[in-house]
Tab-separated table of C-alpha atoms in Angstrom:
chain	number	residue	atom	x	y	z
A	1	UNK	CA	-14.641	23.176	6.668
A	2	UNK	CA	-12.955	21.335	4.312
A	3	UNK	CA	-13.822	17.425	3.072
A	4	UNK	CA	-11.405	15.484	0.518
A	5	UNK	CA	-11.010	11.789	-0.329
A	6	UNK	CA	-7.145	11.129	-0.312
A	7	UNK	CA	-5.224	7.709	0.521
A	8	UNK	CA	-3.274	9.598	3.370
A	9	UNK	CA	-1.266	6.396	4.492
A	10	UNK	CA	-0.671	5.001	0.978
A	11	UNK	CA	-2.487	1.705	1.761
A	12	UNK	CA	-4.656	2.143	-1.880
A	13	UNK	CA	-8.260	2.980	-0.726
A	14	UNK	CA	-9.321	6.401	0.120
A	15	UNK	CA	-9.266	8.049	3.725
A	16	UNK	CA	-11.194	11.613	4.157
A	17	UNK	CA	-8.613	14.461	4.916
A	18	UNK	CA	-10.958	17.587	6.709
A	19	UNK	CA	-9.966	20.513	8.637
A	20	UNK	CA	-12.554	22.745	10.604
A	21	UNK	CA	-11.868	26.161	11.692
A	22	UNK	CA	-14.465	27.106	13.645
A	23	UNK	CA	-15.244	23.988	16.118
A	24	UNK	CA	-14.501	22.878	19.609
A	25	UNK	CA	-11.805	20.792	17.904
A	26	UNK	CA	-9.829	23.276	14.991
A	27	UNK	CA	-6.985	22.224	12.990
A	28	UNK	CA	-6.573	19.249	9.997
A	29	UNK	CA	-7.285	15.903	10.804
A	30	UNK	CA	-7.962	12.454	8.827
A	31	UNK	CA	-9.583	9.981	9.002
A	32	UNK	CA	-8.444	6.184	8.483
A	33	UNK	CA	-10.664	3.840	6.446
A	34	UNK	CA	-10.082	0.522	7.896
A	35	UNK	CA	-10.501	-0.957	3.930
A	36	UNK	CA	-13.199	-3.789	3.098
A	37	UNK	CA	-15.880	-4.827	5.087
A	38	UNK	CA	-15.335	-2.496	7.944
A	39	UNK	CA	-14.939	1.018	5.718
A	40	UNK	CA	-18.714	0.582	6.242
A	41	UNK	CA	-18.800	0.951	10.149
A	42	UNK	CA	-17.991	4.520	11.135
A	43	UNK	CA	-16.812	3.644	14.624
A	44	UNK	CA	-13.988	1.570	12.740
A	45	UNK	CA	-12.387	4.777	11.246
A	46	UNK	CA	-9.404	5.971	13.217
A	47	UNK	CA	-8.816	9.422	13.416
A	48	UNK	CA	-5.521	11.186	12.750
A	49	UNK	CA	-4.345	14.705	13.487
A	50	UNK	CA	-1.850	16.202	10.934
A	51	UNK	CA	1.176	16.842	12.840
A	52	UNK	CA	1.135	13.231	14.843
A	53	UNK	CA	1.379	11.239	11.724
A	54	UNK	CA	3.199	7.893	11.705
A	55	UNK	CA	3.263	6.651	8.188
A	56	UNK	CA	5.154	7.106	5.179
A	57	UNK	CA	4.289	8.895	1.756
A	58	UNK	CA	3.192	12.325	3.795
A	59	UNK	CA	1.583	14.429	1.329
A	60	UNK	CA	1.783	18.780	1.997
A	61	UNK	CA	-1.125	20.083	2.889
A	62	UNK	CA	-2.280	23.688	3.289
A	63	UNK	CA	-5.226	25.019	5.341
A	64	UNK	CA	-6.868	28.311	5.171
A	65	UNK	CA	-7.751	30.026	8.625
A	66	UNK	CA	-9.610	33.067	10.179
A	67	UNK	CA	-6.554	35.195	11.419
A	68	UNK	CA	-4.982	35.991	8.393
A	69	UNK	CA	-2.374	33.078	7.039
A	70	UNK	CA	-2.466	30.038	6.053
A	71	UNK	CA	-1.219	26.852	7.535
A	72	UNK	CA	1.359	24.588	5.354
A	73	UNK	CA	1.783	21.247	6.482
A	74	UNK	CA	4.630	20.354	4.747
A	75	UNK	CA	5.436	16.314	5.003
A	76	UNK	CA	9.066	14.980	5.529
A	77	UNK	CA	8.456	10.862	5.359
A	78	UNK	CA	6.798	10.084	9.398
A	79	UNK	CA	6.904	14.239	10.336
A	80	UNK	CA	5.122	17.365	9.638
A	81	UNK	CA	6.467	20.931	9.323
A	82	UNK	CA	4.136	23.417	10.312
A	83	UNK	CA	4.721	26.954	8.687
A	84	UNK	CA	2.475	29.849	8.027
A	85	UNK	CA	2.241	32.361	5.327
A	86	UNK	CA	0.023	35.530	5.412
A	87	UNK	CA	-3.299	35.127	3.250
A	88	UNK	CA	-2.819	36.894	-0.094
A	89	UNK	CA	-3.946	40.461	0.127
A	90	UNK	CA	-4.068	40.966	3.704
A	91	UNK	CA	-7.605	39.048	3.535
A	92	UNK	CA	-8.623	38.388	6.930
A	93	UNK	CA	-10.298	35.781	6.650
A	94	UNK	CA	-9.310	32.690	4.453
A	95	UNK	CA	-12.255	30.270	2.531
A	96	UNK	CA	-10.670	27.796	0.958
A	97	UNK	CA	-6.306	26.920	-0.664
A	98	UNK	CA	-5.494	24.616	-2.817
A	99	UNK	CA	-1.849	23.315	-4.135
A	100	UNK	CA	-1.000	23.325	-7.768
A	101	UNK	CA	1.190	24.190	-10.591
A	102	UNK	CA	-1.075	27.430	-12.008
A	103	UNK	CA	1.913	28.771	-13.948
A	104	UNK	CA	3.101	25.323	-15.037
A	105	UNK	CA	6.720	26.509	-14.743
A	106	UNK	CA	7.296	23.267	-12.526
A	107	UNK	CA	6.378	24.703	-9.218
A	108	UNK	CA	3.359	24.009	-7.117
A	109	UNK	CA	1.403	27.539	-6.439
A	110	UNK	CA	-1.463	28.423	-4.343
A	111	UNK	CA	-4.863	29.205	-4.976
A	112	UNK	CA	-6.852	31.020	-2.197
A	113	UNK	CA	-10.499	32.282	-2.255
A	114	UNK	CA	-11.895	34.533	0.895
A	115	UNK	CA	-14.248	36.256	2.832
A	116	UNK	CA	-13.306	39.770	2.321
A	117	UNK	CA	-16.007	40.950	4.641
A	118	UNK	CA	-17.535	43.070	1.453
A	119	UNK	CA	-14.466	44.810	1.282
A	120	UNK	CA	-14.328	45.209	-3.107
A	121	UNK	CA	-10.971	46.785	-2.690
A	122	UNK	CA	-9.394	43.689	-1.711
A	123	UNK	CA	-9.935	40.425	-4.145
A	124	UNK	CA	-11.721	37.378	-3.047
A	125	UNK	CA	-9.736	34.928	-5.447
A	126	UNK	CA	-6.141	34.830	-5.626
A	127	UNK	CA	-2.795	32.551	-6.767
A	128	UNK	CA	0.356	33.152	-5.238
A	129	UNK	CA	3.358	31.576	-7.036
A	130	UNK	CA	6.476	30.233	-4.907
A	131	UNK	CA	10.131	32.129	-5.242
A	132	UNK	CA	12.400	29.559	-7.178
A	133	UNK	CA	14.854	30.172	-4.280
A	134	UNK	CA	12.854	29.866	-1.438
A	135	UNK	CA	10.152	27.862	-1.416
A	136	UNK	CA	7.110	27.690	1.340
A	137	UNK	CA	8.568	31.502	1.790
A	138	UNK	CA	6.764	34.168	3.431
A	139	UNK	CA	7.511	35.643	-0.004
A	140	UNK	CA	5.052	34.602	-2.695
A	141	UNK	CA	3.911	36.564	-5.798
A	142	UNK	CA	0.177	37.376	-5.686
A	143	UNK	CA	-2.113	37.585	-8.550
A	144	UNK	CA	-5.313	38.927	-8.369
A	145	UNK	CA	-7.953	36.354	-10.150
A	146	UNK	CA	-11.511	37.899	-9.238
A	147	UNK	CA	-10.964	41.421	-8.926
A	148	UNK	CA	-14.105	43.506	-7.373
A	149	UNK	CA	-16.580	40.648	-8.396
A	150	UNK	CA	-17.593	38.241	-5.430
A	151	UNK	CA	-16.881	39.040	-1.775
A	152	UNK	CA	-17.431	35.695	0.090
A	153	UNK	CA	-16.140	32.873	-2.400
A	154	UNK	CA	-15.959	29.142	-0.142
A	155	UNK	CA	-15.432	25.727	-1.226
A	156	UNK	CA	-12.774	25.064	-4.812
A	157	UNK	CA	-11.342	22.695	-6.861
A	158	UNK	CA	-8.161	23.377	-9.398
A	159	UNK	CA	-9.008	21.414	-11.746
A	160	UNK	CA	-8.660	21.516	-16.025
A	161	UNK	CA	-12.128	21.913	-16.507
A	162	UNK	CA	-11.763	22.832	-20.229
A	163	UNK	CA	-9.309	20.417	-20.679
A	164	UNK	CA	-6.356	22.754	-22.218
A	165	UNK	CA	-3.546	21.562	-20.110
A	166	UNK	CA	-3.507	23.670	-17.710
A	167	UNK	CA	-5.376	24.032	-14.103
A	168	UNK	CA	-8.449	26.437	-14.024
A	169	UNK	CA	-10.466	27.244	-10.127
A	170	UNK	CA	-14.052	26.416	-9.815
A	171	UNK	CA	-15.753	27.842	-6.494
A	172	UNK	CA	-18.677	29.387	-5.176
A	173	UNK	CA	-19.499	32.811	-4.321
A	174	UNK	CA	-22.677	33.801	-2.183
A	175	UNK	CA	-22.666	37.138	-1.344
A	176	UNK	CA	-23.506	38.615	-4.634
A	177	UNK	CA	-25.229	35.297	-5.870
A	178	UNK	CA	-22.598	34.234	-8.473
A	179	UNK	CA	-23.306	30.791	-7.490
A	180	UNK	CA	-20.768	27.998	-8.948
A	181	UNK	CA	-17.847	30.240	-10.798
A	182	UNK	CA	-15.093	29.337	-12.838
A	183	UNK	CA	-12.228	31.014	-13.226
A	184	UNK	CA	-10.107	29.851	-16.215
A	185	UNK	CA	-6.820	29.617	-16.156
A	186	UNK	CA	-5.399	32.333	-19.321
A	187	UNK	CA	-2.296	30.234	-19.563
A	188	UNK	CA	-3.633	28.910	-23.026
């Protein structure tokens, strides 16, 4: 499961964009905070599935799952696209993605952690860049990040956490106790 604060509907406060994979109810959702006074009554948020979304400024999303791809919701002003793209690796079962420009050539990459089911042959943190010609493709290049060290990463954030310009990945790994990890970017 996934939790982020994003203004989804472009109204200037923040609404909480989740997805759950394993529940009654799987898939992406958000939720709608009704602003002032009433962002503190629960019952007052409306909830939104990705994919029925009504409002302008749609953002892309991407969402890891459990049968090997991941889902790109890719926003075109009141629609969603939905297209898949096989995890990095083969991995079976996806943790966590996140969009950014890794590379900083301009292009927005993905970064994937995993549950590799203790598999060390097969890497547990990964980036994928797009094809300049094609992108959302089928066709990414994968980089290997975390090689035979961690087996069950979950929950990251690209962010510059050495603040050298470019985007490094901290997550968490808790098969072989690594705890909170950072993986820094090489780019400079």
């Amino acid at each position: 499961m996934t939790l982020k604060a994003l203004d989804m509907d472009g109204d200037g406060d923040s609404d909480l964009l989740f997805s759950d994979r394993k529940g009654a109810r799987r898939g992406v959702g958000w939720l709608e905070n009704p602003g002032g006074a009433a962002a503190d009554h629960p019952e007052r948020w409306t909830e939104h599935t990705v994919g029925d979304l009504n409002h302008d400024g749609a953002r892309d999303i991407v969402c890891p799952t459990r049968n090997g791809e991941i889902l790109l919701f890719e926003g075109h002003g009141n629609e969603w696209k939905i297209q898949t793209t096989p995890n990095p690796f083969g991995v079976p079962h996806g943790k966590a993605v996140a969009i950014g420009d890794i590379d900083r050539d301009g292009r927005n990459d993905l970064f994937h952690v995993a549950n590799t089911g203790r598999n060390r042959a097969t890497p547990g943190a990964s980036w994928t860049s797009q094809r300049p010609d094609k992108p959302w493709s089928a066709k990414w290049s994968v980089t290997d990040v975390s090689g035979n060290v961690g087996v069950k990463f979950d929950l990251m954030e690209l962010v510059d956490l050495d603040r050298d310009g470019d985007l490094d990945a901290v997550t968490c790994e808790e098969v072989d106790n690594l705890g909170v990890f950072w993986f820094e970017n090489p780019l400079y």
